[in-house]
Coordinates of C-alpha atoms in Angstrom, one line a residue:
M281 CA 81.9 141.4 124.9
K282 CA 80.1 142.8 121.9
L283 CA 79.9 140.4 119.0
S284 CA 79.0 141.7 115.6
F285 CA 78.7 140.6 112.0
A286 CA 78.7 142.3 108.7
T287 CA 77.9 140.5 105.5
F288 CA 80.8 140.0 103.1
L289 CA 80.2 140.7 99.4
L290 CA 80.8 137.9 97.0
S291 CA 79.8 137.3 93.4
V292 CA 78.0 134.0 93.6
A293 CA 76.5 131.8 90.9
A294 CA 73.3 130.5 92.3
Q295 CA 71.9 127.6 90.4
V296 CA 68.4 127.5 92.0
P297 CA 65.5 129.2 90.3
V298 CA 64.9 132.8 91.2
A299 CA 61.4 134.1 91.0
Q300 CA 61.6 137.4 92.8
G301 CA 62.3 141.0 91.9
E302 CA 65.8 141.9 91.1
D303 CA 66.4 145.6 91.6
A304 CA 68.7 148.5 91.5
F305 CA 67.4 150.9 94.1
A306 CA 68.1 154.6 94.4
E307 CA 68.7 154.5 98.1
P308 CA 72.0 156.2 99.1
L309 CA 74.1 153.1 98.7
H310 CA 74.4 152.5 102.4
A311 CA 77.2 154.8 103.2
I312 CA 77.8 153.4 106.6
H313 CA 79.6 150.4 105.2
E314 CA 83.1 151.2 104.4
D315 CA 84.8 150.0 101.2
E316 CA 88.0 149.3 103.1
E317 CA 88.3 145.6 103.9
I318 CA 89.7 146.3 107.4
H319 CA 86.4 148.0 108.3
F320 CA 84.4 145.1 107.0
A321 CA 86.6 142.8 109.0
E322 CA 86.0 144.7 112.2
Q323 CA 82.3 144.1 111.9
G324 CA 82.6 140.4 111.0
C325 CA 83.4 139.2 107.5
V326 CA 85.6 140.6 104.7
D327 CA 84.9 141.8 101.2
L328 CA 86.6 139.6 98.6
A329 CA 87.3 142.7 96.5
G330 CA 90.6 144.4 96.7
S331 CA 94.2 143.2 96.8
G332 CA 96.3 141.0 98.9
W333 CA 94.4 137.7 98.4
S334 CA 96.3 134.5 97.7
K335 CA 94.7 131.5 96.1
L336 CA 94.9 127.8 97.1
P337 CA 96.4 125.6 94.3
K338 CA 93.6 123.8 92.4
L339 CA 94.4 120.3 93.7
D340 CA 91.7 118.2 95.3
D341 CA 92.2 117.1 99.0
Q342 CA 95.6 118.9 99.2
P343 CA 96.1 121.2 102.3
Q344 CA 98.3 124.3 102.2
E345 CA 100.3 125.5 105.2
T346 CA 100.6 129.2 105.7
N347 CA 101.5 131.8 108.3
T348 CA 98.4 133.7 109.4
G349 CA 100.4 136.8 110.4
I350 CA 98.3 137.1 113.6
V351 CA 98.6 135.6 117.2
F352 CA 96.0 132.9 117.4
D353 CA 96.0 131.4 121.0
W354 CA 92.5 130.3 121.4
F355 CA 93.1 126.6 121.8
G356 CA 95.2 126.9 124.9
T357 CA 98.6 128.4 125.7
S358 CA 100.3 125.1 125.0
Y359 CA 99.8 125.7 121.3
L360 CA 102.1 128.8 121.2
D361 CA 104.0 128.5 124.5
D362 CA 105.1 124.9 124.4
S363 CA 108.6 123.7 123.5
T364 CA 110.2 124.1 120.2
A365 CA 109.6 120.4 119.4
A366 CA 105.9 120.6 120.2
I367 CA 105.5 123.7 118.1
S368 CA 107.2 121.9 115.3
A369 CA 104.8 119.1 115.6
Y370 CA 101.8 121.4 115.5
N371 CA 103.0 123.8 113.0
A372 CA 105.1 121.8 110.5
A373 CA 107.6 124.6 110.7
P374 CA 109.8 124.9 113.8
S375 CA 109.4 128.3 115.4
T376 CA 109.5 129.8 118.9
D377 CA 108.2 133.1 117.7
E378 CA 104.8 133.6 119.5
S379 CA 103.8 136.3 117.1
K380 CA 103.4 133.8 114.3
S381 CA 100.6 131.2 114.1
Y382 CA 100.9 128.6 111.4
I383 CA 97.7 127.0 110.0
F384 CA 96.7 124.5 107.4
I385 CA 94.0 125.5 104.9
N386 CA 92.1 122.4 103.7
D387 CA 90.1 122.8 100.6
N388 CA 87.4 120.6 102.2
G389 CA 86.0 123.5 104.1
N390 CA 88.1 123.6 107.3
L391 CA 91.3 124.8 108.9
S392 CA 93.5 122.5 111.0
F393 CA 96.3 123.2 113.4
G394 CA 97.8 119.7 114.0
G395 CA 98.7 119.2 110.4
G396 CA 97.2 119.2 107.0
L397 CA 93.9 117.3 106.7
G398 CA 93.3 115.9 103.2
F399 CA 90.6 113.6 104.6
N400 CA 87.5 114.5 102.6
R401 CA 84.8 112.6 104.6
P402 CA 83.4 114.6 107.5
T403 CA 83.2 112.3 110.5
G404 CA 81.8 114.8 113.0
F405 CA 83.7 115.9 116.0
A406 CA 84.6 113.0 118.3
I407 CA 84.1 113.5 122.0
D408 CA 86.3 110.7 123.5
G409 CA 88.7 109.7 120.8
G410 CA 88.0 108.5 117.3
T411 CA 89.8 109.3 114.2
L412 CA 93.1 111.1 114.0
E413 CA 91.6 114.1 112.3
S414 CA 89.2 114.6 115.2
Q415 CA 92.2 114.9 117.5
W416 CA 93.5 118.0 115.9
N417 CA 92.4 121.5 116.6
M418 CA 90.0 122.2 113.8
I419 CA 87.8 125.1 112.7
A420 CA 85.2 124.0 110.2
P421 CA 82.9 126.6 108.6
F422 CA 81.6 123.8 106.2
W423 CA 83.5 120.5 106.4
S424 CA 82.5 118.4 103.4
D425 CA 84.0 117.0 100.2
V426 CA 84.8 120.2 98.3
D427 CA 86.4 119.9 94.9
I428 CA 88.3 122.9 93.5
S429 CA 90.4 120.9 91.0
G430 CA 88.3 121.9 88.1
G431 CA 85.2 120.5 86.2
K432 CA 82.2 122.5 85.4
V433 CA 82.6 124.9 88.3
D434 CA 85.7 127.0 88.6
G435 CA 85.6 127.5 92.4
N436 CA 88.6 128.7 94.4
V437 CA 89.8 129.2 98.0
Y438 CA 91.3 132.6 98.8
F439 CA 93.1 133.7 101.9
K440 CA 94.8 136.8 103.2
T441 CA 95.9 138.6 106.4
V442 CA 94.1 141.9 107.0
L443 CA 96.3 144.6 108.5
D444 CA 95.3 147.2 111.1
E445 CA 96.1 150.9 110.9
N446 CA 99.6 150.2 112.3
G447 CA 100.4 147.6 109.6
Q448 CA 100.1 144.7 112.0
G449 CA 98.0 141.6 111.4
S450 CA 94.5 142.0 112.6
K451 CA 92.5 139.3 110.9
F452 CA 93.2 136.1 109.0
V453 CA 90.5 135.4 106.4
V454 CA 89.8 132.3 104.2
T455 CA 87.0 132.4 101.6
W456 CA 85.6 129.4 99.7
K457 CA 84.1 131.1 96.6
E458 CA 81.7 129.3 94.4
V459 CA 83.0 125.8 95.3
A460 CA 81.3 122.7 94.1
K461 CA 80.9 119.3 95.7
F462 CA 83.0 116.4 94.6
G463 CA 81.2 114.6 91.8
G464 CA 79.0 117.6 91.2
D465 CA 79.0 117.3 87.4
A466 CA 75.3 117.9 86.8
A467 CA 74.2 120.1 84.0
E468 CA 73.9 123.0 86.5
P469 CA 76.3 122.2 89.4
K470 CA 75.4 123.6 92.8
V471 CA 77.9 125.9 94.5
N472 CA 78.6 127.2 98.0
S473 CA 80.3 130.4 99.0
F474 CA 81.4 130.8 102.6
Q475 CA 84.1 132.3 104.8
V476 CA 85.9 132.1 108.1
V477 CA 87.6 135.1 109.9
L478 CA 90.0 134.7 112.8
S479 CA 90.8 137.7 114.9
D480 CA 94.1 138.4 116.5
F481 CA 94.0 137.0 120.0
R482 CA 95.2 140.4 121.4
S483 CA 92.6 142.5 119.7
A484 CA 90.0 144.4 121.7
D485 CA 87.2 142.3 120.4
P486 CA 88.5 138.9 119.3
K487 CA 86.1 136.5 117.6
I488 CA 85.7 133.7 115.2
C489 CA 83.2 134.4 112.4
F490 CA 81.6 132.0 110.0
C491 CA 79.9 133.7 107.1
Y492 CA 77.6 132.1 104.5
C493 CA 76.6 133.6 101.2
Q494 CA 75.0 131.3 98.6
M495 CA 74.6 127.7 100.1
E496 CA 73.3 125.1 97.7
W497 CA 74.7 121.7 98.7
A498 CA 75.4 119.7 101.9
T499 CA 77.1 116.5 100.7
T500 CA 78.2 114.9 97.5
S501 CA 74.7 113.6 97.0
E502 CA 73.4 114.5 93.5
D503 CA 69.8 114.8 94.8
S504 CA 68.9 118.5 95.2
F505 CA 69.4 119.6 98.8
L506 CA 69.5 116.1 100.2
V507 CA 72.2 115.7 102.8
K508 CA 73.4 112.0 102.6
D509 CA 73.8 109.2 100.2
N510 CA 75.2 105.8 100.6
D511 CA 78.8 106.8 100.6
F512 CA 79.2 110.1 102.4
E513 CA 78.5 111.7 105.7
P514 CA 76.7 115.1 106.0
A515 CA 78.7 118.3 106.3
T516 CA 79.8 119.4 109.7
V517 CA 79.9 123.0 111.0
G518 CA 81.8 124.0 114.1
I519 CA 85.0 124.0 116.1
N520 CA 86.9 121.0 117.6
P521 CA 89.3 122.3 120.2
A522 CA 91.4 119.2 121.0
N523 CA 92.8 121.2 123.9
G524 CA 94.3 118.2 125.8
I525 CA 96.8 117.3 123.0
T526 CA 100.5 117.7 123.5
D527 CA 101.5 115.2 120.8
I528 CA 99.3 114.6 117.7
N529 CA 100.5 111.0 117.4
N530 CA 100.1 110.0 121.0
G531 CA 97.9 112.5 122.8
S532 CA 94.6 112.7 124.6
V533 CA 91.6 114.3 123.0
G534 CA 90.0 117.3 124.7
L535 CA 86.4 116.7 125.8
N536 CA 85.2 120.1 124.7
K537 CA 83.8 120.7 121.3
F538 CA 81.8 123.5 119.7
L539 CA 79.4 121.8 117.2
L540 CA 77.5 124.6 115.6
G541 CA 75.5 122.0 113.7
T542 CA 75.5 119.1 111.2
F543 CA 73.1 117.8 108.7
S544 CA 70.9 114.9 109.7
T545 CA 71.7 111.5 108.3
D546 CA 68.3 110.6 106.9
T547 CA 66.6 113.9 106.1
K548 CA 67.6 117.3 104.6
D549 CA 67.5 119.1 108.0
F550 CA 70.3 121.1 109.4
G551 CA 70.5 120.4 113.2
G552 CA 72.2 123.6 114.0
Y553 CA 71.8 126.6 116.2
G554 CA 68.3 128.1 115.7
S555 CA 67.3 125.9 112.9
L556 CA 64.2 123.8 112.5
N557 CA 63.3 121.6 109.6
N558 CA 65.7 123.5 107.3
G559 CA 68.1 122.2 104.7
V560 CA 71.4 123.7 103.7
K561 CA 69.7 126.9 102.6
Y562 CA 69.2 127.7 106.3
L563 CA 72.8 128.8 106.4
H564 CA 72.3 131.1 103.3
G565 CA 72.9 134.7 104.2
K566 CA 73.7 134.0 107.8
G567 CA 76.7 134.8 109.9
F568 CA 77.9 133.3 113.2
C569 CA 80.4 135.2 115.4
F570 CA 81.5 134.1 118.8
D571 CA 83.8 134.9 121.6
P572 CA 86.6 132.3 121.5
E573 CA 86.1 131.7 125.2
I574 CA 82.7 130.2 124.7
V575 CA 84.3 127.4 122.7
F576 CA 85.4 125.9 126.0
Q577 CA 82.0 126.1 127.6
E578 CA 80.0 122.9 128.1
K579 CA 77.1 124.2 126.0
P580 CA 78.3 127.2 124.0
T581 CA 75.8 129.5 122.3
P582 CA 76.9 131.8 119.5
T583 CA 75.6 135.2 118.7
V584 CA 73.7 134.9 115.4
V585 CA 72.9 137.8 113.1
T586 CA 70.9 137.2 109.9
S587 CA 72.3 139.1 107.0
G588 CA 70.2 139.8 103.9
A589 CA 71.6 137.6 101.1
C590 CA 75.4 138.7 101.4
G591 CA 75.4 142.4 101.4
D592 CA 73.9 146.0 101.3
P593 CA 71.7 146.3 98.3
H594 CA 72.2 149.1 95.8
F595 CA 72.3 146.6 93.0
K596 CA 70.9 143.0 93.3
T597 CA 72.0 140.6 90.7
W598 CA 69.8 138.1 88.9
K599 CA 71.2 135.5 91.4
N600 CA 70.3 137.5 94.4
E601 CA 73.7 138.9 95.2
H602 CA 73.7 142.4 96.7
F603 CA 76.5 145.0 96.2
E604 CA 76.9 148.8 96.1
Y605 CA 78.6 151.2 93.7
H606 CA 79.2 154.8 94.7
G607 CA 80.2 156.5 91.4
Q608 CA 78.3 159.0 89.3
C609 CA 77.7 158.3 85.6
D610 CA 75.3 156.6 83.2
L611 CA 75.3 152.8 83.6
V612 CA 74.1 149.8 81.7
L613 CA 71.9 148.1 84.2
T614 CA 71.0 145.3 81.8
K615 CA 70.7 144.6 78.1
D616 CA 69.7 141.9 75.7
D617 CA 69.6 142.3 71.9
K618 CA 67.4 139.2 71.5
F619 CA 64.7 140.1 74.1
A620 CA 61.1 139.4 73.0
D621 CA 61.9 137.8 69.7
G622 CA 64.5 140.3 68.7
L623 CA 62.8 143.6 69.9
G624 CA 65.8 144.0 72.2
L625 CA 66.0 145.4 75.7
D626 CA 68.2 148.2 77.2
V627 CA 67.9 149.5 80.7
H628 CA 70.2 152.4 81.6
I629 CA 70.4 154.2 85.0
R630 CA 71.9 157.6 85.9
T631 CA 73.5 157.9 89.3
K632 CA 74.2 161.1 91.1
L633 CA 76.8 161.6 93.7
V634 CA 75.9 163.4 96.9
R635 CA 78.9 163.9 99.2
F636 CA 79.9 160.4 100.1
W637 CA 76.8 158.5 98.8
S638 CA 74.9 158.4 95.5
Y639 CA 71.5 157.4 94.2
I640 CA 69.7 156.6 91.0
K641 CA 68.3 159.9 89.6
N642 CA 66.9 158.7 86.3
A643 CA 66.2 155.4 84.6
V644 CA 65.4 154.8 80.9
I645 CA 64.2 151.6 79.2
R646 CA 64.1 150.7 75.6
I647 CA 62.1 147.8 74.1
G648 CA 61.9 147.8 70.3
D649 CA 61.4 151.3 69.0
D650 CA 59.9 152.6 72.3
V651 CA 61.8 154.6 74.9
L652 CA 60.6 155.4 78.4
E653 CA 62.4 157.6 81.0
I654 CA 61.4 158.2 84.6
E655 CA 62.7 160.7 87.1
G656 CA 61.9 161.5 90.8
S657 CA 61.3 164.9 92.4
A658 CA 62.8 166.5 95.5
M659 CA 59.8 168.8 96.0
E660 CA 58.4 166.9 99.0
G661 CA 54.8 167.4 99.7
I662 CA 54.3 169.7 96.7
D663 CA 55.2 167.7 93.6
K664 CA 53.2 164.4 93.4
E665 CA 53.4 164.1 89.6
V666 CA 54.8 161.1 87.9
H667 CA 57.6 162.5 85.8
Y668 CA 58.1 160.4 82.7
W669 CA 58.9 160.8 79.0
I670 CA 57.5 158.4 76.5
N671 CA 59.4 158.5 73.3
Y672 CA 60.8 161.9 74.5
E673 CA 57.4 163.4 75.0
Y674 CA 56.8 164.6 78.6
Q675 CA 53.8 162.7 80.2
G676 CA 52.6 161.5 76.7
E677 CA 49.9 158.9 76.4
L678 CA 51.2 155.8 78.1
T679 CA 48.8 152.8 78.0
E680 CA 51.2 150.4 76.2
F681 CA 54.9 150.1 75.7
A682 CA 56.4 148.1 72.8
G683 CA 53.1 146.2 72.7
F684 CA 53.0 145.5 76.4
P685 CA 50.2 147.0 78.7
V686 CA 51.3 149.7 81.0
T687 CA 49.7 151.0 84.3
I688 CA 50.6 154.1 86.3
S689 CA 49.8 154.1 90.0
S690 CA 50.7 156.0 93.2
E691 CA 50.9 155.1 96.8
G692 CA 49.7 158.1 98.9
T693 CA 52.3 158.8 101.5
K694 CA 53.8 162.0 102.8
S695 CA 56.3 161.6 100.0
N696 CA 54.5 160.0 97.1
K697 CA 55.6 156.7 95.7
N698 CA 54.9 156.5 92.0
Y699 CA 54.9 153.4 89.9
I700 CA 55.0 152.6 86.1
T701 CA 54.4 148.9 85.5
I702 CA 55.2 147.2 82.2
D703 CA 53.2 143.9 82.1
L704 CA 55.1 141.3 80.2
N705 CA 52.5 138.6 80.8
S706 CA 51.5 138.2 77.2
K707 CA 55.0 137.1 76.3
Y708 CA 56.5 136.1 79.6
P709 CA 53.7 134.9 82.0
G710 CA 53.8 136.4 85.5
Q711 CA 56.7 138.8 84.7
K712 CA 56.8 142.6 85.0
I713 CA 59.2 145.5 84.8
V714 CA 58.4 148.2 87.4
L715 CA 59.9 151.7 87.4
S716 CA 59.2 153.6 90.6
T717 CA 60.1 156.8 92.4
F718 CA 60.2 157.9 96.0
K719 CA 61.2 161.6 96.4
E720 CA 64.1 162.0 94.0
F721 CA 65.1 158.4 94.2
V722 CA 64.4 156.0 91.4
K723 CA 64.0 152.2 91.5
V724 CA 64.0 149.5 88.8
D725 CA 62.4 146.1 89.6
F726 CA 62.2 143.0 87.5
K727 CA 59.3 141.0 89.0
G728 CA 59.2 137.2 88.6
A729 CA 62.3 137.2 86.3
T730 CA 62.9 133.9 84.5
A731 CA 65.5 132.7 82.1
A732 CA 62.9 132.7 79.3
A733 CA 62.7 136.5 79.5
F734 CA 66.1 137.5 80.8
G735 CA 68.4 134.5 80.1
N736 CA 70.6 136.5 77.7
T737 CA 71.0 139.7 79.7
V738 CA 74.3 141.2 80.7
G739 CA 75.3 144.4 82.5
M740 CA 75.5 145.7 86.1
L741 CA 73.0 143.0 87.2
G742 CA 75.4 140.3 86.0
D743 CA 75.1 137.5 83.5
Y744 CA 71.8 135.8 84.0
K745 CA 72.9 132.3 83.2
T746 CA 76.0 132.3 85.5
G747 CA 75.1 134.9 88.0
K748 CA 78.6 136.3 87.7
T749 CA 79.3 140.0 87.5
V750 CA 81.3 139.9 84.3
A751 CA 83.1 142.4 82.1
R752 CA 81.9 143.3 78.6
D753 CA 84.1 140.5 77.2
G754 CA 81.6 138.0 78.8
A755 CA 84.5 136.1 80.5
T756 CA 86.4 138.3 83.0
V757 CA 84.7 138.2 86.4
L758 CA 84.8 141.6 88.2
D759 CA 84.5 141.2 92.0
N760 CA 85.7 144.8 92.5
Y761 CA 82.4 146.7 92.1
S762 CA 84.1 150.0 91.4
E763 CA 85.8 148.3 88.4
L764 CA 82.4 146.8 87.5
G765 CA 80.8 150.3 87.5
H766 CA 83.5 151.7 85.2
E767 CA 83.3 148.7 83.0
W768 CA 79.5 149.1 82.4
Q769 CA 79.5 152.9 82.0
V770 CA 77.3 153.7 79.0
L771 CA 79.3 153.8 75.8
P772 CA 78.2 155.3 72.4
S773 CA 77.8 151.8 71.1
D774 CA 75.2 151.1 73.9
G775 CA 72.9 153.8 72.4
K776 CA 72.0 157.1 74.0
Y777 CA 68.4 156.9 75.3
F778 CA 68.3 159.6 78.0
R779 CA 66.6 162.7 76.7
E780 CA 69.5 164.9 77.7
A781 CA 73.2 164.4 78.5
S782 CA 74.6 164.6 82.0
E783 CA 78.2 164.7 83.2
P784 CA 80.2 162.6 82.9
Q785 CA 79.8 161.2 79.4
F786 CA 82.2 158.7 77.9
P787 CA 85.2 159.1 77.3
K788 CA 85.1 160.9 80.6
K789 CA 85.1 158.3 83.3
C790 CA 82.6 157.8 86.1
I791 CA 83.1 160.2 89.1
D792 CA 84.1 158.3 92.2
P793 CA 83.7 159.9 95.7
E794 CA 86.8 161.5 97.2
D795 CA 87.9 159.8 100.4
P796 CA 84.5 158.2 101.0
Q797 CA 85.5 156.4 104.2
G798 CA 86.8 159.5 105.9
E799 CA 83.9 161.6 104.8
R800 CA 81.4 159.0 105.9
R801 CA 82.9 158.7 109.3
R802 CA 82.9 162.4 109.8
R803 CA 79.3 162.8 108.6
L804 CA 78.0 160.0 110.7
A805 CA 79.8 161.4 113.7
E806 CA 77.9 164.6 113.2
S807 CA 74.6 162.8 112.8
T808 CA 71.6 164.4 114.4
I809 CA 69.6 161.2 114.2
S810 CA 70.5 158.4 116.6
M811 CA 70.8 154.8 115.7
E812 CA 67.9 154.1 118.1
Q813 CA 65.6 156.6 116.3
A814 CA 66.5 155.1 112.9
E815 CA 65.8 151.6 114.2
S816 CA 62.5 152.7 115.6
A817 CA 61.4 154.2 112.3
C818 CA 62.3 151.0 110.4
A819 CA 60.9 148.6 113.0
G820 CA 57.7 147.9 111.0
L821 CA 59.5 146.3 108.1
K822 CA 59.3 142.5 108.1
D823 CA 62.5 141.7 106.3
A824 CA 65.6 142.0 108.3
L825 CA 67.6 143.2 105.3
D826 CA 65.1 145.9 104.6
R827 CA 65.3 147.0 108.2
K828 CA 69.1 147.2 108.1
D829 CA 69.1 149.1 104.8
C830 CA 66.4 151.4 106.1
V831 CA 68.5 152.3 109.1
Y832 CA 71.6 153.0 106.9
D833 CA 69.6 155.2 104.6
I834 CA 68.1 157.3 107.3
L835 CA 71.5 157.9 109.0
A836 CA 73.2 158.7 105.6
T837 CA 70.5 161.1 104.4
Q838 CA 69.5 162.4 107.9
D839 CA 65.9 161.9 106.7
M840 CA 63.5 159.9 108.9
D841 CA 61.1 159.7 105.9
M842 CA 63.5 157.3 104.1
A843 CA 61.7 154.5 105.9
G844 CA 58.9 155.1 103.4
A845 CA 61.1 154.0 100.5
F846 CA 60.8 150.4 101.6

């Protein structure tokens, strides 16, 4: 059975320092990924954007019972096929309808089937008895003392049933988004974002998927990344199929368990599958999908696929969240009126739609009174010039920009890679803004970004301080990235810095691709480059995310040279 995983896209507010480049790259927005949630679900995890999500009430340690809308028969036929009384005991709602599976969503990072589990202290999965909660069928993507009742972090638990093309339940999804630990009232509370996906038992490829985006805490210990204090046990990750139970109050406990991992009691290590001397961040960006049949094996082994920090990068926020936007228009990448003691910073990008994908065609940056624009070239092998305009003069003298030193360089490949680097070191040590081109594609990098330089920025890259992709009002969080793109379309009040206008200009709205999913599927079906060829071209890249993105770009553009963009 083929097991697969695809990263779900979440807005996460990381609270750990970020000292890497944040970029908006001109690659073709990874057209293979569909925007439809059902397609994401078929590959593993589910995008939180879109409609149909319900939200758990903001009460601490209070489970909620719901109908999943799918047939979930992975803990033995007795669960669905037993008598009405037994079903009542398991489901808390009498039913003999085998097409309905009732489940309890517990805010403390787990699902239970024997009843609601408000118990906030993870005990681990008992093998031969133990506590009552260990006797229930449980699925625990991250069982720990989660607190969604309020405080300094407004985390939530969302759930929905994803329908197939026939309108029938296909997946049941629960997402813990930006949830804090109980007692996590530090100045900058840590947050976790993770998800569990249950497939309909009758589907062609049923599986259970655990998906992890930003992972910053393991227990209620206030000590950064430590996993145990004097009062609480470390988080538990796995599945407890108490498959011998017929009565939750007087039943036997099944001997099988699927313990994906837990955190050690005296160190910060995660003793999970494939880990070694890693804390909670080992889970960051990973997904675990497994055939439900292996849950009943003596020593089950999941299929593990490492994602690249929660998604396909077209834009990468200040907090390392990746997302894509397929529209065509001028966008505010980032802005800060107070940058560099009031000089101010504006970075705008111009995206161009090509069939079902788009790319960044131009980028312009303003600091103080200086304006610099860069553009790529599609004249492969002929045009190796660096196409830029400094204060609207084509290829004018460019040794400094707003008082910061500038260097221009090239990387000699078949399709030249050109760079313009603005060195901010005199004001912000170790930090740079890099504009680069590969063929007609433009890239913007912020190297070594810190709060001192970019702490007040807003725009497509998100709010630096919170990591959230917010609207212009500074409060509304936009997890639908199409809405985010329209929200940050360049307005007259943002200033007009490109040397010439290009359609659409406000008040005309950004141009979205027509039927991008159907067009992508048709185009990819007609592909003349195989997946194997694309993977071979990208094999030399060290980073797994870069390799994945490279493969997508080659297949979308039908251009093997796209591997050179990484």
